[in-house]
Every structure is written in C-alpha cells, then in structure tokens.
Amino acid sequence: MDKQLARDKFLGVFPELVEESLQICKDYGMPEDAISWFKKNLEYNTPGGKLNRGLSVVDTYAVLNNKTFKDLTKEEYKKVALLGWCIELLQAYFLVADDMMDQSITRRGQPCWYKVPGVNEIAINDSFMLEGVIYILLKKYFRNDKFYVDLLDLFHEVTFQTELGQLLDLITAPEDHVDLSKFSLEKHSFIVIFKTAYYSFYLPVALSMFMSGINDEKDLKQARDVLIPLGEYFQIQDDYLDCFGKPEDIGKIGTDIQDNKCSWVINTALKIATPEQRKLLDENYGIKDSSNEKICKDLFTELKIDQLYFEYEEKIVNELKEKISKIDESRGFKGEVLTAFLNKIYKRSK
C-alpha cells in the first residue's frame, strides 16, 4: 500500500511541473497553439513508465535523512520529487529520440510520439524541449542552493555519458545490417554502463546525496563503485529475460534476436561457440523471422547460456554485497541505499 501511496504522491507533483513549464512559455509570449503542443508532449511522453528512476530519488533521500516520504515537509518533498521528475524528463528525451532512431512503432503501450498523427519529424525538436525544461525547472527551484552547480554538472555529464553509450550501440548493432564481428563482451559492457547504468542507477542516488548535503567525492565514488556494476547486472538480467524469460512473466515477447541487439546473450555465445555454431549465428541472428530466431534460441540452450547467466548472477551479487558491507558511513552516506537497489533487482523475473 505504501508503494502505491508513494507513486500516487509522486504523480501528484507532475501537473504542477507541467503548469510551471507552460507558464514560462507564456511569459516568453509563446502562442497558445504552441503551448498546447508542448503540454501534450510533456503529458504524452513523461509520466507513462514505471517511474522507478524518479521514485528512487525520493526513496534514497528519505533513507539518507532517516525519514519516510510521509515525513518530508511539503517544500522538501516538492524539491526532491522535482529532481525525480527531472530524471523522468531526461528518460522521455532519450526515448522520443531513440524511437525515431530505431524506427520503433510503440512505446509503453501506445504509438511512439513521432508516430502520433501530425507529429512526425517535429518529435526531434520535442525531444530537445523535454531536455531543456529540466534546466528551466532546476533554475527555478535550486538556483539559490549551494549544490545548484553540482546538479547542473551531474545532469550534463550523465546526459553525455548516455549519448556515448547510445552512439556505440547504434554503430555496433544497426537493425538493418548484421555484422557479428563488431560484437564483443567488452563493447556490450561499455554500452550498458554508459547507456543505462549512469542515468538509471547512479544519477538518482547522486541527486539525493547532493540535496542531503553529502557531496564528498569519496562518498560519490562509494556509490558509483556499486551502482555502475549493479546497473550493468540489471541490463544483463534484462538481456537474459528477453531470451529465456516467459512472455507472461516479463510482460512482453522478447525481440533482441530478431532486432540484432548487441546483448549479453549473443556476446557470451560468440565467445564460446565452435566455428560451426558461429556460422549458424552469422546466418540466423538479426533476421526478422521466427524460424531463424528459433535456431538461435536452440543454440543458446545448447551452449547453456542460461546456466552461465545464473553463475554470473551469483558471482556479481556476492561481489556487490561484499562492497556494500565495506561502505564507510562516517560522512552520512548509507549502505542501506545500495542494498535497497540490489534487493529490487536480484532474481527478478520481469
């Protein structure tokens, strides 16, 4: 129940942020039709996901300050929730652009924004606006706080890191050109760390730390040293579930094989495949046909990729628990924050 209450309270802040963003446009003299367009962009693309990243900011801030979300003052909650919504805006910016790059059809159970009638290439500018409003809101709420520049630096750095990961992903595994010689576990590691781990795992915690007055580089490094490999584990888990998970459990039909994704599964297979098995992968991976996909899946089973995943999972989880147990909490950072993230991920099935 508390989880639903926390989500509802977080969602309750979003309409305020939309109105504040639109008011800034009105102050600039923006015509009403353009303001309505921006409103639809914000509401269509931002709040529809799981909101895990945004909610993590609130949860982490509460833990660091020995509170629950119910204990935060109205002003305190509004500011920390706003930081969470800034991550959700960043996520929306990435997804609107990513869907155009991948020529995707649906996102979160509805047409991708660029597929909405009348939007088309305007979505490029709309993605820029989703990013731009982050900095408008940060200025409005945090410009008088001593950690304001830290927030700006963090958002700029993590945005660039994510774009680096996206670039390597795009040039390594284009959907329309399969070349498995470009794949490697090393490239996969870089892609998932930069494309996912920094903004999905490190960013929510670092934002909460800055707002809590915990800004020592030693503490930030303690967080990074666990959250980045944790984020990589999360994506490897996602890759495993896409191939081996049951659609009724994960809520979707896996498409990584047909979409030529540079996933942990294919990269692990390439590393241990015999020349004959490699030939099968070259001939069948990345082809949009269920019979080719089945050949790949059967080969992954033959190579016992699922068993290798379980071995990896136990190894990385034990390593992360060991790191968390050695966290220095003398300056206010808490290992409990990292344990909460690990517990959400370990053995998940969707």
Tab-separated table of C-alpha atoms in Angstrom:
chain	number	residue	atom	x	y	z
A	1	MET	CA	0.000	0.000	0.000
A	2	ASP	CA	2.800	2.421	0.891
A	3	LYS	CA	4.337	1.747	-2.516
A	4	GLN	CA	1.127	2.800	-4.264
A	5	LEU	CA	0.764	5.823	-1.991
A	6	ALA	CA	4.355	6.849	-2.770
A	7	ARG	CA	3.678	6.529	-6.508
A	8	ASP	CA	0.415	8.487	-6.281
A	9	LYS	CA	2.063	11.281	-4.293
A	10	PHE	CA	4.910	11.455	-6.819
A	11	LEU	CA	2.448	11.574	-9.737
A	12	GLY	CA	0.568	14.350	-7.935
A	13	VAL	CA	3.543	16.676	-8.384
A	14	PHE	CA	3.691	16.276	-12.170
A	15	PRO	CA	0.710	18.502	-13.129
A	16	GLU	CA	2.268	21.349	-11.118
A	17	LEU	CA	5.529	20.996	-13.031
A	18	VAL	CA	3.674	20.969	-16.341
A	19	GLU	CA	1.823	24.179	-15.474
A	20	GLU	CA	5.034	25.856	-14.293
A	21	SER	CA	6.793	24.863	-17.509
A	22	LEU	CA	3.914	26.174	-19.618
A	23	GLN	CA	3.816	29.423	-17.647
A	24	ILE	CA	7.430	30.064	-18.592
A	25	CYS	CA	6.442	29.646	-22.256
A	26	LYS	CA	3.549	32.055	-21.734
A	27	ASP	CA	5.926	34.565	-20.160
A	28	TYR	CA	8.004	34.382	-23.345
A	29	GLY	CA	4.870	35.238	-25.358
A	30	MET	CA	4.513	31.781	-26.910
A	31	PRO	CA	1.233	31.455	-28.879
A	32	GLU	CA	-1.471	29.216	-27.424
A	33	ASP	CA	-1.295	26.532	-30.123
A	34	ALA	CA	2.416	26.008	-29.447
A	35	ILE	CA	1.814	25.927	-25.681
A	36	SER	CA	-0.880	23.271	-26.181
A	37	TRP	CA	1.540	21.237	-28.298
A	38	PHE	CA	4.241	21.391	-25.608
A	39	LYS	CA	1.678	20.389	-22.955
A	40	LYS	CA	0.709	17.324	-24.980
A	41	ASN	CA	4.390	16.468	-25.496
A	42	LEU	CA	5.060	16.623	-21.745
A	43	GLU	CA	1.984	14.631	-20.758
A	44	TYR	CA	2.267	12.001	-23.513
A	45	ASN	CA	5.946	11.190	-23.080
A	46	THR	CA	6.909	11.735	-19.430
A	47	PRO	CA	4.658	10.030	-16.845
A	48	GLY	CA	3.708	6.775	-18.596
A	49	GLY	CA	6.513	4.465	-17.475
A	50	LYS	CA	7.295	2.625	-14.246
A	51	LEU	CA	8.796	5.825	-12.734
A	52	ASN	CA	11.445	3.752	-10.927
A	53	ARG	CA	14.190	6.316	-11.524
A	54	GLY	CA	12.168	9.236	-10.234
A	55	LEU	CA	10.785	7.387	-7.240
A	56	SER	CA	14.312	6.240	-6.365
A	57	VAL	CA	15.338	9.855	-5.779
A	58	VAL	CA	12.608	10.283	-3.152
A	59	ASP	CA	13.270	6.890	-1.555
A	60	THR	CA	17.025	7.469	-1.362
A	61	TYR	CA	16.655	10.978	0.061
A	62	ALA	CA	14.306	9.635	2.754
A	63	VAL	CA	16.772	6.885	3.754
A	64	LEU	CA	19.710	9.292	3.866
A	65	ASN	CA	17.714	11.576	6.178
A	66	ASN	CA	16.228	8.828	8.411
A	67	LYS	CA	12.689	9.554	7.212
A	68	THR	CA	9.893	8.066	5.122
A	69	PHE	CA	8.342	10.004	2.234
A	70	LYS	CA	5.422	10.785	4.572
A	71	ASP	CA	7.761	12.597	6.992
A	72	LEU	CA	9.083	15.101	4.441
A	73	THR	CA	7.792	18.662	4.630
A	74	LYS	CA	5.683	19.869	1.707
A	75	GLU	CA	8.505	22.040	0.349
A	76	GLU	CA	11.127	19.337	0.943
A	77	TYR	CA	9.031	16.723	-0.862
A	78	LYS	CA	8.310	19.050	-3.778
A	79	LYS	CA	12.009	19.697	-4.359
A	80	VAL	CA	13.154	16.091	-4.108
A	81	ALA	CA	10.218	14.921	-6.260
A	82	LEU	CA	11.145	17.568	-8.815
A	83	LEU	CA	14.631	16.072	-9.050
A	84	GLY	CA	12.959	12.727	-9.663
A	85	TRP	CA	10.789	14.193	-12.399
A	86	CYS	CA	13.865	15.755	-13.991
A	87	ILE	CA	15.231	12.219	-14.442
A	88	GLU	CA	11.896	11.149	-15.918
A	89	LEU	CA	12.114	14.107	-18.326
A	90	LEU	CA	15.635	13.004	-19.256
A	91	GLN	CA	14.299	9.488	-19.840
A	92	ALA	CA	11.483	10.880	-22.009
A	93	TYR	CA	14.012	12.891	-24.038
A	94	PHE	CA	16.099	9.782	-24.665
A	95	LEU	CA	13.107	7.619	-25.570
A	96	VAL	CA	11.489	10.049	-28.012
A	97	ALA	CA	14.803	10.347	-29.854
A	98	ASP	CA	15.650	6.633	-29.549
A	99	ASP	CA	12.310	5.572	-31.022
A	100	MET	CA	12.970	7.690	-34.102
A	101	MET	CA	16.496	6.285	-34.481
A	102	ASP	CA	15.203	2.719	-34.170
A	103	GLN	CA	12.040	3.402	-36.193
A	104	SER	CA	10.048	1.813	-33.365
A	105	ILE	CA	6.256	1.583	-33.561
A	106	THR	CA	5.029	1.529	-29.967
A	107	ARG	CA	6.285	2.664	-26.590
A	108	ARG	CA	4.613	1.975	-23.242
A	109	GLY	CA	1.555	0.505	-24.956
A	110	GLN	CA	0.861	3.477	-27.204
A	111	PRO	CA	2.244	4.764	-30.530
A	112	CYS	CA	5.720	6.283	-30.320
A	113	TRP	CA	5.470	10.079	-30.223
A	114	TYR	CA	6.779	10.559	-33.772
A	115	LYS	CA	4.079	8.078	-34.933
A	116	VAL	CA	1.251	10.196	-33.486
A	117	PRO	CA	-0.642	11.780	-36.436
A	118	GLY	CA	0.783	15.201	-37.246
A	119	VAL	CA	3.972	14.853	-35.190
A	120	ASN	CA	6.488	13.132	-37.492
A	121	GLU	CA	9.884	14.932	-37.506
A	122	ILE	CA	8.642	17.616	-35.099
A	123	ALA	CA	9.457	14.953	-32.477
A	124	ILE	CA	13.142	15.864	-32.898
A	125	ASN	CA	12.519	19.358	-31.542
A	126	ASP	CA	10.076	17.984	-28.985
A	127	SER	CA	12.820	15.745	-27.581
A	128	PHE	CA	15.084	18.801	-27.242
A	129	MET	CA	12.328	20.601	-25.323
A	130	LEU	CA	11.908	17.707	-22.907
A	131	GLU	CA	15.602	18.011	-22.078
A	132	GLY	CA	15.573	21.802	-21.998
A	133	VAL	CA	12.788	22.064	-19.436
A	134	ILE	CA	14.964	20.117	-16.961
A	135	TYR	CA	17.291	23.096	-16.671
A	136	ILE	CA	14.425	25.601	-16.501
A	137	LEU	CA	12.982	23.731	-13.515
A	138	LEU	CA	16.369	23.280	-11.814
A	139	LYS	CA	16.970	27.024	-12.089
A	140	LYS	CA	13.530	27.855	-10.700
A	141	TYR	CA	13.860	25.613	-7.642
A	142	PHE	CA	17.562	25.282	-6.879
A	143	ARG	CA	19.464	28.349	-8.089
A	144	ASN	CA	19.854	29.623	-4.501
A	145	ASP	CA	21.070	26.279	-3.141
A	146	LYS	CA	24.809	25.775	-2.745
A	147	PHE	CA	24.607	22.458	-4.624
A	148	TYR	CA	22.922	24.007	-7.714
A	149	VAL	CA	26.074	23.807	-9.852
A	150	ASP	CA	26.590	20.199	-8.744
A	151	LEU	CA	23.109	19.366	-10.069
A	152	LEU	CA	23.817	21.053	-13.401
A	153	ASP	CA	27.194	19.342	-13.774
A	154	LEU	CA	25.704	15.962	-12.928
A	155	PHE	CA	22.845	16.209	-15.433
A	156	HIS	CA	25.162	17.425	-18.199
A	157	GLU	CA	27.764	14.740	-17.541
A	158	VAL	CA	25.279	11.856	-17.281
A	159	THR	CA	23.448	13.013	-20.408
A	160	PHE	CA	26.703	12.937	-22.375
A	161	GLN	CA	27.658	9.561	-20.916
A	162	THR	CA	24.299	8.142	-22.020
A	163	GLU	CA	24.743	9.541	-25.525
A	164	LEU	CA	28.183	7.908	-25.742
A	165	GLY	CA	26.604	4.558	-24.945
A	166	GLN	CA	23.851	5.150	-27.485
A	167	LEU	CA	26.395	6.017	-30.190
A	168	LEU	CA	28.378	2.826	-29.675
A	169	ASP	CA	25.150	0.806	-29.651
A	170	LEU	CA	23.936	2.389	-32.907
A	171	ILE	CA	27.153	1.833	-34.842
A	172	THR	CA	27.791	-1.646	-33.410
A	173	ALA	CA	24.343	-3.161	-33.950
A	174	PRO	CA	22.277	-1.321	-36.578
A	175	GLU	CA	18.988	-3.143	-37.072
A	176	ASP	CA	19.336	-3.221	-40.855
A	177	HIS	CA	22.922	-4.540	-41.070
A	178	VAL	CA	24.076	-7.612	-39.154
A	179	ASP	CA	27.825	-7.964	-38.573
A	180	LEU	CA	28.576	-10.093	-35.534
A	181	SER	CA	32.306	-9.441	-35.921
A	182	LYS	CA	31.619	-6.000	-34.408
A	183	PHE	CA	30.200	-7.559	-31.255
A	184	SER	CA	32.156	-8.292	-28.070
A	185	LEU	CA	31.502	-8.539	-24.348
A	186	GLU	CA	33.781	-5.526	-23.871
A	187	LYS	CA	31.645	-3.394	-26.204
A	188	HIS	CA	28.489	-4.672	-24.547
A	189	SER	CA	29.863	-3.658	-21.151
A	190	PHE	CA	30.651	-0.122	-22.327
A	191	ILE	CA	27.262	0.251	-23.989
A	192	VAL	CA	25.203	-0.812	-20.986
A	193	ILE	CA	27.287	1.079	-18.431
A	194	PHE	CA	27.127	4.331	-20.362
A	195	LYS	CA	23.681	3.933	-21.908
A	196	THR	CA	21.875	2.625	-18.818
A	197	ALA	CA	23.829	2.418	-15.559
A	198	TYR	CA	24.812	6.070	-15.137
A	199	TYR	CA	21.401	7.660	-15.631
A	200	SER	CA	19.255	4.824	-14.258
A	201	PHE	CA	21.240	3.936	-11.142
A	202	TYR	CA	23.923	6.475	-10.267
A	203	LEU	CA	22.006	9.651	-11.154
A	204	PRO	CA	19.047	9.133	-8.744
A	205	VAL	CA	21.363	8.401	-5.824
A	206	ALA	CA	23.819	11.222	-6.563
A	207	LEU	CA	20.979	13.762	-6.809
A	208	SER	CA	19.634	12.611	-3.433
A	209	MET	CA	23.114	12.824	-1.955
A	210	PHE	CA	23.641	16.412	-3.128
A	211	MET	CA	20.267	17.503	-1.738
A	212	SER	CA	21.150	15.774	1.559
A	213	GLY	CA	24.437	17.672	1.788
A	214	ILE	CA	26.562	14.581	1.086
A	215	ASN	CA	28.953	15.747	-1.618
A	216	ASP	CA	32.355	14.323	-0.699
A	217	GLU	CA	33.952	12.659	-3.732
A	218	LYS	CA	34.783	9.634	-1.565
A	219	ASP	CA	31.084	9.086	-0.913
A	220	LEU	CA	30.137	9.654	-4.530
A	221	LYS	CA	32.782	7.095	-5.524
A	222	GLN	CA	31.448	4.621	-2.971
A	223	ALA	CA	28.037	4.964	-4.612
A	224	ARG	CA	29.419	4.700	-8.162
A	225	ASP	CA	31.544	1.653	-7.352
A	226	VAL	CA	28.400	-0.316	-6.512
A	227	LEU	CA	25.742	1.339	-8.685
A	228	ILE	CA	27.588	1.109	-12.004
A	229	PRO	CA	28.213	-2.684	-11.845
A	230	LEU	CA	24.704	-3.009	-10.411
A	231	GLY	CA	23.343	-1.193	-13.464
A	232	GLU	CA	25.355	-3.474	-15.740
A	233	TYR	CA	23.938	-6.512	-13.897
A	234	PHE	CA	20.419	-5.110	-14.368
A	235	GLN	CA	20.885	-4.855	-18.146
A	236	ILE	CA	22.491	-8.299	-18.421
A	237	GLN	CA	19.493	-9.611	-16.492
A	238	ASP	CA	17.222	-7.819	-18.975
A	239	ASP	CA	19.086	-9.427	-21.883
A	240	TYR	CA	18.741	-12.853	-20.268
A	241	LEU	CA	14.998	-12.394	-19.647
A	242	ASP	CA	14.425	-11.204	-23.219
A	243	CYS	CA	15.725	-14.551	-24.484
A	244	PHE	CA	14.860	-17.009	-21.716
A	245	GLY	CA	12.021	-15.332	-19.794
A	246	LYS	CA	8.389	-16.301	-20.234
A	247	PRO	CA	6.298	-13.630	-22.022
A	248	GLU	CA	3.553	-13.979	-19.395
A	249	ASP	CA	6.118	-13.163	-16.688
A	250	ILE	CA	8.087	-10.363	-18.332
A	251	GLY	CA	5.003	-8.786	-19.930
A	252	LYS	CA	6.360	-8.789	-23.480
A	253	ILE	CA	7.691	-11.022	-26.237
A	254	GLY	CA	11.467	-10.821	-26.498
A	255	THR	CA	12.769	-9.254	-29.704
A	256	ASP	CA	16.534	-8.940	-29.144
A	257	ILE	CA	17.452	-11.770	-31.541
A	258	GLN	CA	15.342	-10.510	-34.450
A	259	ASP	CA	16.370	-6.891	-33.775
A	260	ASN	CA	20.121	-7.636	-33.944
A	261	LYS	CA	20.661	-6.397	-30.386
A	262	CYS	CA	24.211	-6.414	-29.019
A	263	SER	CA	23.041	-8.305	-25.938
A	264	TRP	CA	24.935	-10.218	-23.280
A	265	VAL	CA	23.390	-13.449	-24.548
A	266	ILE	CA	24.734	-13.241	-28.124
A	267	ASN	CA	28.116	-11.915	-26.983
A	268	THR	CA	28.534	-14.743	-24.487
A	269	ALA	CA	27.548	-17.246	-27.177
A	270	LEU	CA	30.034	-15.781	-29.658
A	271	LYS	CA	32.817	-16.153	-27.122
A	272	ILE	CA	32.323	-19.909	-26.646
A	273	ALA	CA	30.797	-21.030	-29.970
A	274	THR	CA	32.592	-23.527	-32.218
A	275	PRO	CA	33.203	-22.460	-35.851
A	276	GLU	CA	30.104	-24.450	-36.889
A	277	GLN	CA	27.981	-22.812	-34.206
A	278	ARG	CA	29.337	-19.389	-35.126
A	279	LYS	CA	28.285	-19.999	-38.733
A	280	LEU	CA	24.743	-20.739	-37.567
A	281	LEU	CA	24.654	-17.477	-35.622
A	282	ASP	CA	26.014	-15.489	-38.580
A	283	GLU	CA	23.316	-16.973	-40.801
A	284	ASN	CA	20.355	-16.588	-38.423
A	285	TYR	CA	20.902	-13.756	-35.919
A	286	GLY	CA	19.210	-10.431	-36.642
A	287	ILE	CA	16.742	-11.843	-39.170
A	288	LYS	CA	13.085	-10.962	-38.632
A	289	ASP	CA	11.780	-14.472	-38.919
A	290	SER	CA	10.656	-16.767	-36.103
A	291	SER	CA	12.327	-19.840	-37.630
A	292	ASN	CA	15.727	-18.099	-37.681
A	293	GLU	CA	15.112	-16.881	-34.152
A	294	LYS	CA	14.364	-20.446	-33.008
A	295	ILE	CA	17.675	-21.689	-34.439
A	296	CYS	CA	19.486	-19.066	-32.353
A	297	LYS	CA	17.491	-19.852	-29.212
A	298	ASP	CA	18.109	-23.576	-29.584
A	299	LEU	CA	21.822	-22.884	-29.958
A	300	PHE	CA	21.830	-20.657	-26.851
A	301	THR	CA	20.220	-23.519	-24.932
A	302	GLU	CA	22.783	-25.970	-26.318
A	303	LEU	CA	25.578	-23.645	-25.179
A	304	LYS	CA	23.952	-23.477	-21.710
A	305	ILE	CA	23.865	-19.678	-21.752
A	306	ASP	CA	21.158	-19.764	-19.071
A	307	GLN	CA	23.468	-21.686	-16.726
A	308	LEU	CA	26.279	-19.202	-17.426
A	309	TYR	CA	23.894	-16.377	-16.559
A	310	PHE	CA	22.988	-17.915	-13.184
A	311	GLU	CA	26.694	-18.342	-12.403
A	312	TYR	CA	27.320	-14.697	-13.354
A	313	GLU	CA	24.379	-13.528	-11.240
A	314	GLU	CA	25.558	-15.244	-8.065
A	315	LYS	CA	29.114	-14.031	-8.599
A	316	ILE	CA	28.194	-10.369	-9.161
A	317	VAL	CA	25.659	-10.298	-6.321
A	318	ASN	CA	28.217	-11.683	-3.860
A	319	GLU	CA	30.764	-9.109	-5.048
A	320	LEU	CA	28.260	-6.268	-4.643
A	321	LYS	CA	27.231	-7.422	-1.159
A	322	GLU	CA	30.902	-7.514	-0.192
A	323	LYS	CA	31.398	-3.922	-1.440
A	324	ILE	CA	28.285	-2.726	0.375
A	325	SER	CA	29.458	-4.316	3.629
A	326	LYS	CA	32.605	-2.174	3.492
A	327	ILE	CA	30.853	1.174	2.927
A	328	ASP	CA	32.250	3.956	5.103
A	329	GLU	CA	29.186	5.680	6.589
A	330	SER	CA	31.103	8.246	8.637
A	331	ARG	CA	30.136	11.185	6.404
A	332	GLY	CA	26.422	10.389	6.161
A	333	PHE	CA	26.213	8.027	3.184
A	334	LYS	CA	24.453	4.718	3.932
A	335	GLY	CA	24.975	1.261	2.505
A	336	GLU	CA	21.257	0.690	3.089
A	337	VAL	CA	20.609	2.769	-0.035
A	338	LEU	CA	22.613	0.360	-2.178
A	339	THR	CA	21.131	-2.737	-0.555
A	340	ALA	CA	17.643	-1.477	-1.442
A	341	PHE	CA	18.618	-1.223	-5.127
A	342	LEU	CA	20.195	-4.691	-5.097
A	343	ASN	CA	17.154	-6.269	-3.449
A	344	LYS	CA	14.845	-4.862	-6.131
A	345	ILE	CA	16.890	-6.500	-8.875
A	346	TYR	CA	18.135	-9.827	-7.519
A	347	LYS	CA	16.214	-12.771	-9.037
A	348	ARG	CA	13.603	-10.514	-10.667
A	349	SER	CA	11.512	-12.212	-13.357
A	350	LYS	CA	10.165	-9.158	-15.205
